[in-house]
Amino acid sequence: MTIPTADALPGPLTALTEDERLLRNSVREFAEAQIRPLVREMDEHAKIPRSLIDRLFDLGVMGVEIPDAFGGGGGTFFHSVLVVEELSRVDPSVGVLVDVQNTLVINAVLRWGSQELKARLLPALASKQVGAYALSEAGSGSDAFALTTRAREDGDSFVIDGRKLWITNGNEADFFIVFATVNPEAGYRGITAFIVERGMAGFSVGKKEDKLGIRASSTCELLLESCRVPKSAVLGEVGKGYKVAIETLNEGRIGIGAQMLGLAVGALEHTIKYTKERRQFGKSIADFQGVQFQIARAATDIEAARLLIYNAARLRDARQPFLTEAAMCKIFSSEVAERTASLAVNLYGGYGFVKDYPVEKLYRDAKIGQIYEGTSNLQLQTIAKNLMS
Ligand SMILES: Cc1cc2nc3c(=O)[nH]c(=O)nc-3n(C[C@H](O)[C@H](O)[C@H](O)COP(=O)(O)OP(=O)(O)OC[C@H]3O[C@@H](n4cnc5c(N)ncnc54)[C@H](O)[C@@H]3O)c2cc1C
């Protein structure tokens, strides 16, 4: 047996290439300078200002994987994951806006869009227009393919009727990937993905939800009332929308893992700083071993979450199977985010419970990680199914 030389060995998962490091640093700098000062106000007003979204476009993070030829960053999925992690370290609401744009919307258009759709949508998504991904309905969440939004063929169009619920970026989006069935009797084989554009007759954005956390991220109802779209608006093939949904969500949940990782990193950074400053019994509370051990455990959790996420993202970029790893990274990171934010509140004491300090918000923001893009039970179902089949 020949022992491989060091440069023939795979690199450590967390070692970043030059490109990755530069991207992470520039997003971190941006988040500190441009997002940090707005976090509290955005949470209170439940809104991300358009001027900040424009700056995200200027930074190049709204079209990470869009090829250069369409005006995007020509990056990898791992690049998107780094961006979402860094933005969420400062504000998980901005993190999810960018995450949905990249890991769901752009991902689906890149993979399933016709040449015509790509030529029309990708330059817009890279430069100024926000996308949203509309699968869920009031009666179908975990059982997503029980959706009832109906698309009827009519000449060279489809006419869509139905309501979508919980749609992230609903307020900001110009394009919506809307899932509807062309044949309810065919079950999941009737599901079809359509591009619906803001301003189309019969389409409107309804009520915005008033939420526990990620309050600045808009979550809206969509109403489709005899909304006519041309046949060229079908994303992928008629009856293959279930594949579009499953395959994008499989990847998207790695992005949610990254959102939760960023949140946990942010919460731990606040905690370390605060515990060094806060004095009780004549010394910093960070000097108590009981506190140090809690911080050490949180840092260990975060490292494990990061390894799961980076591995899932790098597997995806290497076109290797990643389904189980993606489900594991989402469930684990969302639990780590909740635990770390909870510890942060505990170690801030009474100050952790009030809005003048940042960790109360992160504690509220953490909860969503266990709900959207497949609840924790659904992730466990995926992991178990893959193990037992
Ligand atoms: C803030 C926010 C943003 C969102 N953004 C989007 C978006 O952009 N696009 C979109 O399409 N959707 C979005 N969603 C919807 C989200 O994906 C759903 O809420 C989620 O999939 C859960 O569906 P549900 O709410 O209907 O819960 P249900 O499916 O009713 O689940 C309720 C509970 O039952 C459990 N459960 C259900 N089935 C099983 C089972 N088979 N075995 C064990 N346990 C089970 C679940 O784990 C959960 O704990 C968003 C939701 C929120 C809250």
Short mmCIF file of C-alpha atoms and ligand atoms in Angstrom, two decimals:
data_model
loop_
_atom_site.label_atom_id
_atom_site.label_comp_id
_atom_site.label_asym_id
_atom_site.label_seq_id
_atom_site.Cartn_x
_atom_site.Cartn_y
_atom_site.Cartn_z
CA MET A 1 0.00 0.00 0.00
CA THR A 2 1.31 3.48 -0.84
CA ILE A 3 0.64 6.17 1.65
CA PRO A 4 -0.78 9.23 -0.19
CA THR A 5 1.18 12.48 0.02
CA ALA A 6 -0.48 15.39 1.80
CA ASP A 7 -1.51 17.15 -1.44
CA ALA A 8 -3.27 14.00 -2.69
CA LEU A 9 -5.52 13.95 0.37
CA PRO A 10 -8.94 15.63 0.35
CA GLY A 11 -8.74 19.01 2.10
CA PRO A 12 -10.44 19.70 5.42
CA LEU A 13 -14.14 20.48 4.94
CA THR A 14 -13.85 23.86 6.61
CA ALA A 15 -10.74 24.96 4.70
CA LEU A 16 -11.88 27.64 2.27
CA THR A 17 -10.40 28.27 -1.16
CA GLU A 18 -9.10 31.76 -1.91
CA ASP A 19 -12.38 32.55 -3.73
CA GLU A 20 -14.51 31.31 -0.86
CA ARG A 21 -12.49 33.24 1.72
CA LEU A 22 -12.72 36.49 -0.25
CA LEU A 23 -16.47 36.06 -0.68
CA ARG A 24 -17.00 35.28 3.01
CA ASN A 25 -14.94 38.28 4.07
CA SER A 26 -16.69 40.71 1.76
CA VAL A 27 -20.16 39.50 2.86
CA ARG A 28 -19.10 39.71 6.51
CA GLU A 29 -17.86 43.27 6.03
CA PHE A 30 -21.06 44.22 4.23
CA ALA A 31 -23.26 42.63 6.92
CA GLU A 32 -21.43 44.48 9.70
CA ALA A 33 -21.49 47.86 7.95
CA GLN A 34 -24.81 47.82 6.10
CA ILE A 35 -27.09 45.37 7.94
CA ARG A 36 -26.08 45.49 11.63
CA PRO A 37 -27.24 49.11 12.14
CA LEU A 38 -30.70 48.27 10.72
CA VAL A 39 -31.43 44.99 12.52
CA ARG A 40 -33.58 46.30 15.35
CA GLU A 41 -35.54 48.70 13.15
CA MET A 42 -36.18 46.02 10.52
CA ASP A 43 -37.47 43.65 13.23
CA GLU A 44 -39.72 46.34 14.71
CA HIS A 45 -41.11 47.49 11.37
CA ALA A 46 -41.24 43.93 9.99
CA LYS A 47 -39.64 45.10 6.77
CA ILE A 48 -36.36 44.92 4.85
CA PRO A 49 -35.92 48.32 3.14
CA ARG A 50 -35.69 48.22 -0.65
CA SER A 51 -32.47 50.26 -0.46
CA LEU A 52 -30.82 47.36 1.43
CA ILE A 53 -32.09 44.84 -1.13
CA ASP A 54 -30.59 47.02 -3.88
CA ARG A 55 -27.26 46.95 -2.06
CA LEU A 56 -27.47 43.14 -1.83
CA PHE A 57 -27.82 43.11 -5.63
CA ASP A 58 -24.83 45.45 -5.95
CA LEU A 59 -22.80 43.14 -3.72
CA GLY A 60 -23.58 40.28 -6.13
CA VAL A 61 -25.21 37.95 -3.60
CA MET A 62 -28.66 37.83 -5.23
CA GLY A 63 -27.42 35.75 -8.17
CA VAL A 64 -24.55 33.71 -6.79
CA GLU A 65 -24.88 30.69 -9.10
CA ILE A 66 -26.18 32.52 -12.16
CA PRO A 67 -23.58 32.11 -14.92
CA ASP A 68 -21.51 35.18 -15.89
CA ALA A 69 -23.17 35.17 -19.32
CA PHE A 70 -26.48 36.10 -17.62
CA GLY A 71 -24.89 38.71 -15.38
CA GLY A 72 -24.54 36.54 -12.25
CA GLY A 73 -21.66 35.55 -10.04
CA GLY A 74 -20.91 32.22 -11.76
CA GLY A 75 -20.38 30.70 -8.31
CA THR A 76 -21.10 27.35 -6.68
CA PHE A 77 -23.82 26.17 -4.33
CA PHE A 78 -21.21 26.26 -1.56
CA HIS A 79 -20.71 29.97 -2.27
CA SER A 80 -24.46 30.49 -1.71
CA VAL A 81 -24.23 28.62 1.58
CA LEU A 82 -21.36 30.83 2.76
CA VAL A 83 -23.32 33.96 1.83
CA VAL A 84 -26.42 32.81 3.73
CA GLU A 85 -24.34 31.88 6.78
CA GLU A 86 -22.59 35.25 6.90
CA LEU A 87 -25.75 37.32 6.39
CA SER A 88 -27.64 35.28 9.00
CA ARG A 89 -24.84 35.80 11.52
CA VAL A 90 -26.05 39.41 11.59
CA ASP A 91 -29.70 39.03 10.53
CA PRO A 92 -31.46 35.73 9.72
CA SER A 93 -34.27 37.66 7.97
CA VAL A 94 -31.88 39.05 5.37
CA GLY A 95 -30.32 35.57 5.30
CA VAL A 96 -33.57 33.91 4.26
CA LEU A 97 -34.42 36.53 1.63
CA VAL A 98 -31.10 35.79 -0.07
CA ASP A 99 -31.40 32.05 0.60
CA VAL A 100 -34.79 31.70 -1.15
CA GLN A 101 -33.54 33.78 -4.09
CA ASN A 102 -30.47 31.58 -4.59
CA THR A 103 -31.09 28.06 -3.32
CA LEU A 104 -34.74 27.74 -4.39
CA VAL A 105 -35.69 30.21 -7.13
CA ILE A 106 -32.47 30.57 -9.13
CA ASN A 107 -31.63 26.93 -8.53
CA ALA A 108 -34.97 25.83 -10.01
CA VAL A 109 -34.71 28.18 -13.01
CA LEU A 110 -31.14 27.07 -13.74
CA ARG A 111 -32.06 23.44 -13.58
CA TRP A 112 -35.54 23.38 -15.12
CA GLY A 113 -35.94 26.61 -17.11
CA SER A 114 -36.23 26.59 -20.92
CA GLN A 115 -33.66 28.67 -22.80
CA GLU A 116 -36.33 31.35 -23.19
CA LEU A 117 -37.15 31.43 -19.47
CA LYS A 118 -33.47 31.50 -18.53
CA ALA A 119 -32.74 34.34 -20.94
CA ARG A 120 -35.63 36.36 -19.53
CA LEU A 121 -35.42 35.57 -15.81
CA LEU A 122 -31.76 35.09 -14.97
CA PRO A 123 -30.44 38.56 -15.93
CA ALA A 124 -33.36 40.12 -14.00
CA LEU A 125 -32.80 37.90 -10.94
CA ALA A 126 -29.09 38.72 -10.95
CA SER A 127 -29.56 42.48 -11.20
CA LYS A 128 -32.76 43.74 -9.61
CA GLN A 129 -35.67 41.33 -9.27
CA VAL A 130 -36.51 39.16 -6.29
CA GLY A 131 -38.03 35.67 -6.57
CA ALA A 132 -40.33 33.61 -4.36
CA TYR A 133 -41.19 29.94 -4.20
CA ALA A 134 -44.86 29.09 -3.68
CA LEU A 135 -45.65 25.50 -2.81
CA SER A 136 -47.50 25.55 0.56
CA GLU A 137 -51.22 26.10 1.00
CA ALA A 138 -53.55 26.34 3.99
CA GLY A 139 -54.36 22.62 3.76
CA SER A 140 -51.04 21.28 2.49
CA GLY A 141 -47.74 21.84 4.26
CA SER A 142 -45.83 18.66 5.11
CA ASP A 143 -48.14 16.84 2.67
CA ALA A 144 -47.12 19.34 0.00
CA PHE A 145 -48.43 17.36 -2.95
CA ALA A 146 -51.97 17.48 -1.58
CA LEU A 147 -52.08 21.03 -2.97
CA THR A 148 -55.35 22.15 -4.55
CA THR A 149 -54.32 25.16 -6.64
CA ARG A 150 -55.62 24.26 -10.07
CA ALA A 151 -54.24 25.04 -13.56
CA ARG A 152 -56.55 24.49 -16.54
CA GLU A 153 -55.24 24.38 -20.09
CA ASP A 154 -56.93 26.92 -22.36
CA GLY A 155 -55.55 27.33 -25.88
CA ASP A 156 -51.97 28.48 -25.62
CA SER A 157 -52.30 29.36 -21.91
CA PHE A 158 -52.99 27.89 -18.49
CA VAL A 159 -55.52 29.54 -16.19
CA ILE A 160 -54.60 29.20 -12.51
CA ASP A 161 -56.96 29.38 -9.52
CA GLY A 162 -56.05 28.90 -5.88
CA ARG A 163 -54.33 30.32 -2.82
CA LYS A 164 -50.81 29.91 -1.55
CA LEU A 165 -49.86 30.51 2.06
CA TRP A 166 -46.64 31.35 3.92
CA ILE A 167 -44.71 32.61 0.92
CA THR A 168 -41.32 34.09 1.85
CA ASN A 169 -40.38 37.24 -0.13
CA GLY A 170 -44.06 37.63 -1.07
CA ASN A 171 -43.88 41.38 -0.54
CA GLU A 172 -40.65 41.95 -2.43
CA ALA A 173 -40.85 39.39 -5.23
CA ASP A 174 -41.33 40.13 -8.90
CA PHE A 175 -41.36 36.43 -9.96
CA PHE A 176 -43.11 33.57 -8.21
CA ILE A 177 -42.62 29.88 -8.85
CA VAL A 178 -46.16 28.66 -8.28
CA PHE A 179 -47.02 24.97 -8.02
CA ALA A 180 -50.48 23.91 -9.23
CA THR A 181 -52.11 20.73 -10.41
CA VAL A 182 -53.28 20.28 -13.99
CA ASN A 183 -55.08 17.06 -13.03
CA PRO A 184 -56.13 16.41 -9.42
CA GLU A 185 -56.96 12.76 -10.24
CA ALA A 186 -53.34 12.14 -11.25
CA GLY A 187 -52.08 12.90 -7.71
CA TYR A 188 -48.51 14.15 -7.59
CA ARG A 189 -48.16 13.44 -11.34
CA GLY A 190 -50.49 16.37 -12.07
CA ILE A 191 -48.32 18.91 -10.30
CA THR A 192 -46.73 21.54 -12.53
CA ALA A 193 -44.50 24.54 -11.77
CA PHE A 194 -45.36 27.90 -13.35
CA ILE A 195 -43.64 31.27 -13.42
CA VAL A 196 -46.15 33.87 -12.33
CA GLU A 197 -45.17 37.53 -12.48
CA ARG A 198 -46.31 40.37 -10.26
CA GLY A 199 -48.76 42.53 -12.18
CA MET A 200 -50.35 39.65 -14.13
CA ALA A 201 -54.14 39.91 -14.21
CA GLY A 202 -55.73 37.65 -11.61
CA PHE A 203 -52.63 37.50 -9.40
CA SER A 204 -52.27 39.39 -6.15
CA VAL A 205 -50.31 39.25 -2.92
CA GLY A 206 -52.60 38.99 0.09
CA LYS A 207 -52.16 39.20 3.84
CA LYS A 208 -48.67 39.45 5.32
CA GLU A 209 -48.19 37.27 8.43
CA ASP A 210 -47.36 38.84 11.79
CA LYS A 211 -44.68 36.46 13.06
CA LEU A 212 -42.77 35.36 16.17
CA GLY A 213 -39.36 35.63 14.51
CA ILE A 214 -37.60 36.56 11.26
CA ARG A 215 -40.11 39.38 11.34
CA ALA A 216 -38.40 41.48 8.67
CA SER A 217 -38.71 38.65 6.17
CA SER A 218 -42.13 38.92 4.50
CA THR A 219 -44.37 35.84 4.62
CA CYS A 220 -47.49 36.33 2.51
CA GLU A 221 -50.58 34.76 1.09
CA LEU A 222 -50.85 34.68 -2.73
CA LEU A 223 -54.17 34.79 -4.52
CA LEU A 224 -54.66 33.40 -8.01
CA GLU A 225 -58.06 34.14 -9.52
CA SER A 226 -58.32 33.08 -13.15
CA CYS A 227 -54.69 34.06 -13.57
CA ARG A 228 -53.74 33.39 -17.18
CA VAL A 229 -50.12 32.48 -17.93
CA PRO A 230 -48.68 31.50 -21.31
CA LYS A 231 -47.60 27.89 -21.83
CA SER A 232 -44.04 29.17 -22.03
CA ALA A 233 -44.35 29.98 -18.29
CA VAL A 234 -44.24 26.27 -17.39
CA LEU A 235 -41.00 25.58 -15.52
CA GLY A 236 -39.83 22.10 -16.54
CA GLU A 237 -42.54 19.85 -17.92
CA VAL A 238 -46.28 19.66 -17.34
CA GLY A 239 -46.86 17.00 -14.66
CA LYS A 240 -43.21 17.11 -13.49
CA GLY A 241 -43.62 19.90 -10.95
CA TYR A 242 -43.21 17.38 -8.12
CA LYS A 243 -39.65 16.78 -9.33
CA VAL A 244 -38.95 20.53 -9.47
CA ALA A 245 -40.28 20.86 -5.91
CA ILE A 246 -38.53 17.85 -4.39
CA GLU A 247 -35.17 18.47 -6.02
CA THR A 248 -34.97 22.17 -5.21
CA LEU A 249 -36.17 21.66 -1.63
CA ASN A 250 -33.59 18.89 -1.11
CA GLU A 251 -30.91 21.48 -1.83
CA GLY A 252 -32.72 24.42 -0.28
CA ARG A 253 -32.67 22.83 3.15
CA ILE A 254 -28.88 23.01 3.17
CA GLY A 255 -29.38 26.78 2.85
CA ILE A 256 -31.69 26.75 5.88
CA GLY A 257 -28.99 24.81 7.72
CA ALA A 258 -26.61 27.66 6.83
CA GLN A 259 -29.12 30.26 8.03
CA MET A 260 -29.36 28.49 11.38
CA LEU A 261 -25.57 28.09 11.59
CA GLY A 262 -25.08 31.82 11.01
CA LEU A 263 -27.68 32.59 13.67
CA ALA A 264 -25.91 30.32 16.21
CA VAL A 265 -22.51 31.88 15.42
CA GLY A 266 -23.96 35.36 15.90
CA ALA A 267 -25.60 34.39 19.20
CA LEU A 268 -22.40 32.84 20.55
CA GLU A 269 -20.31 35.88 19.55
CA HIS A 270 -22.69 38.18 21.42
CA THR A 271 -22.56 35.83 24.41
CA ILE A 272 -18.77 35.67 24.62
CA LYS A 273 -18.49 39.45 24.41
CA TYR A 274 -21.22 40.03 26.99
CA THR A 275 -19.98 37.47 29.51
CA LYS A 276 -16.54 39.09 29.43
CA GLU A 277 -18.07 42.50 30.17
CA ARG A 278 -20.72 41.56 32.74
CA ARG A 279 -19.40 41.47 36.31
CA GLN A 280 -20.94 39.60 39.24
CA PHE A 281 -19.33 38.45 42.51
CA GLY A 282 -16.43 40.80 41.75
CA LYS A 283 -15.41 39.27 38.41
CA SER A 284 -16.51 38.78 34.82
CA ILE A 285 -19.13 36.07 34.55
CA ALA A 286 -16.90 34.62 31.76
CA ASP A 287 -14.40 33.77 34.52
CA PHE A 288 -16.77 31.22 36.04
CA GLN A 289 -15.99 27.72 34.84
CA GLY A 290 -19.71 26.90 34.76
CA VAL A 291 -20.18 29.64 32.15
CA GLN A 292 -17.05 28.68 30.20
CA PHE A 293 -18.23 25.08 29.90
CA GLN A 294 -21.62 26.15 28.53
CA ILE A 295 -19.87 28.31 25.94
CA ALA A 296 -17.47 25.49 25.04
CA ARG A 297 -20.40 23.11 24.51
CA ALA A 298 -22.16 25.63 22.25
CA ALA A 299 -18.98 26.11 20.20
CA THR A 300 -18.72 22.32 19.81
CA ASP A 301 -22.34 22.17 18.62
CA ILE A 302 -21.61 24.94 16.10
CA GLU A 303 -18.53 23.19 14.74
CA ALA A 304 -20.52 19.97 14.27
CA ALA A 305 -23.33 21.87 12.50
CA ARG A 306 -20.81 23.59 10.23
CA LEU A 307 -19.22 20.26 9.27
CA LEU A 308 -22.61 18.75 8.40
CA ILE A 309 -23.60 21.78 6.30
CA TYR A 310 -20.31 22.21 4.48
CA ASN A 311 -20.20 18.50 3.75
CA ALA A 312 -23.76 18.46 2.36
CA ALA A 313 -23.04 21.54 0.20
CA ARG A 314 -19.73 20.21 -1.09
CA LEU A 315 -21.36 16.82 -1.87
CA ARG A 316 -24.02 18.66 -3.87
CA ASP A 317 -21.39 20.63 -5.81
CA ALA A 318 -19.49 17.37 -6.46
CA ARG A 319 -22.76 15.86 -7.82
CA GLN A 320 -22.66 13.09 -5.24
CA PRO A 321 -25.70 11.88 -3.25
CA PHE A 322 -26.45 14.29 -0.41
CA LEU A 323 -30.09 13.74 0.56
CA THR A 324 -29.53 12.20 3.98
CA GLU A 325 -26.73 14.63 4.76
CA ALA A 326 -28.92 17.61 3.80
CA ALA A 327 -31.75 16.43 6.07
CA MET A 328 -29.27 15.81 8.91
CA CYS A 329 -27.67 19.23 8.52
CA LYS A 330 -31.03 21.00 8.64
CA ILE A 331 -32.41 19.23 11.68
CA PHE A 332 -29.15 19.45 13.60
CA SER A 333 -28.37 23.10 12.79
CA SER A 334 -31.88 24.24 13.65
CA GLU A 335 -31.60 22.53 17.05
CA VAL A 336 -28.14 24.03 17.58
CA ALA A 337 -29.50 27.49 16.71
CA GLU A 338 -32.32 27.14 19.21
CA ARG A 339 -29.99 25.81 21.95
CA THR A 340 -27.35 28.47 21.35
CA ALA A 341 -29.83 31.34 21.25
CA SER A 342 -31.45 30.01 24.42
CA LEU A 343 -28.06 29.85 26.16
CA ALA A 344 -27.38 33.41 24.98
CA VAL A 345 -30.61 34.62 26.62
CA ASN A 346 -29.72 32.73 29.83
CA LEU A 347 -26.22 34.17 30.01
CA TYR A 348 -27.44 37.71 29.36
CA GLY A 349 -29.73 37.23 32.39
CA GLY A 350 -32.56 39.79 32.52
CA TYR A 351 -30.90 41.73 29.69
CA GLY A 352 -31.40 38.68 27.49
CA PHE A 353 -35.14 39.02 27.86
CA VAL A 354 -35.47 42.56 26.55
CA LYS A 355 -35.31 44.08 23.09
CA ASP A 356 -32.50 46.51 23.92
CA TYR A 357 -30.07 43.61 23.54
CA PRO A 358 -29.69 41.48 20.41
CA VAL A 359 -30.16 37.93 21.69
CA GLU A 360 -33.91 38.10 22.45
CA LYS A 361 -34.49 38.50 18.69
CA LEU A 362 -32.16 35.65 17.78
CA TYR A 363 -34.04 33.38 20.19
CA ARG A 364 -37.30 34.22 18.38
CA ASP A 365 -35.66 33.89 14.95
CA ALA A 366 -34.25 30.42 15.72
CA LYS A 367 -37.64 28.67 15.96
CA ILE A 368 -38.41 28.83 12.25
CA GLY A 369 -35.51 26.51 11.37
CA GLN A 370 -37.47 23.54 12.68
CA ILE A 371 -40.55 24.41 10.63
CA TYR A 372 -39.97 25.61 7.08
CA GLU A 373 -38.60 23.66 4.11
CA GLY A 374 -39.71 20.47 5.85
CA THR A 375 -40.35 20.26 9.60
CA SER A 376 -37.93 18.35 11.81
CA ASN A 377 -40.21 15.31 11.74
CA LEU A 378 -40.11 15.33 7.95
CA GLN A 379 -36.29 15.50 8.02
CA LEU A 380 -36.26 12.51 10.38
CA GLN A 381 -38.61 10.71 7.99
CA THR A 382 -36.17 11.31 5.09
CA ILE A 383 -33.18 10.14 7.13
CA ALA A 384 -34.99 7.03 8.39
CA LYS A 385 -36.30 6.16 4.92
CA ASN A 386 -32.82 6.34 3.43
CA LEU A 387 -31.36 4.27 6.26
CA MET A 388 -33.99 1.56 6.13
CA SER A 389 -34.49 1.18 2.38
C1 LIG B 1 -42.09 31.93 8.16
C2 LIG B 1 -42.46 30.89 7.17
C3 LIG B 1 -41.98 30.98 5.88
C4 LIG B 1 -42.35 30.02 4.92
N1 LIG B 1 -41.94 30.16 3.61
C5 LIG B 1 -42.44 29.33 2.66
C6 LIG B 1 -42.18 29.56 1.28
O1 LIG B 1 -41.45 30.49 0.90
N2 LIG B 1 -42.75 28.74 0.36
C7 LIG B 1 -43.56 27.70 0.72
O2 LIG B 1 -44.05 26.99 -0.17
N3 LIG B 1 -43.82 27.44 2.04
C8 LIG B 1 -43.30 28.23 3.01
N4 LIG B 1 -43.57 28.01 4.34
C9 LIG B 1 -44.43 26.89 4.71
C10 LIG B 1 -43.65 25.79 5.44
O3 LIG B 1 -42.83 25.11 4.55
C11 LIG B 1 -44.69 24.90 6.13
O4 LIG B 1 -45.21 25.64 7.22
C12 LIG B 1 -44.07 23.60 6.63
O5 LIG B 1 -43.76 22.78 5.54
C13 LIG B 1 -45.00 22.84 7.57
O6 LIG B 1 -46.28 22.73 7.04
P1 LIG B 1 -47.57 23.10 7.93
O7 LIG B 1 -47.33 24.46 8.49
O8 LIG B 1 -48.77 22.90 7.11
O9 LIG B 1 -47.53 22.08 9.12
P2 LIG B 1 -48.15 20.57 9.13
O10 LIG B 1 -47.73 19.85 7.89
O11 LIG B 1 -49.60 20.65 9.42
O12 LIG B 1 -47.38 19.97 10.37
C14 LIG B 1 -47.79 20.18 11.71
C15 LIG B 1 -46.99 19.23 12.61
O13 LIG B 1 -47.28 17.87 12.25
C16 LIG B 1 -46.08 17.18 12.00
N5 LIG B 1 -46.28 16.19 10.95
C17 LIG B 1 -46.93 16.35 9.76
N6 LIG B 1 -46.87 15.22 9.04
C18 LIG B 1 -46.16 14.34 9.76
C19 LIG B 1 -45.73 13.00 9.55
N7 LIG B 1 -46.01 12.34 8.42
N8 LIG B 1 -45.02 12.37 10.53
C20 LIG B 1 -44.70 13.03 11.67
N9 LIG B 1 -45.05 14.30 11.92
C21 LIG B 1 -45.78 14.94 10.98
C22 LIG B 1 -45.08 18.25 11.56
O14 LIG B 1 -43.73 17.83 11.78
C23 LIG B 1 -45.48 19.42 12.44
O15 LIG B 1 -44.83 19.32 13.68
C24 LIG B 1 -43.18 28.93 5.30
C25 LIG B 1 -43.64 28.85 6.62
C26 LIG B 1 -43.30 29.81 7.54
C27 LIG B 1 -43.86 29.70 8.95
#
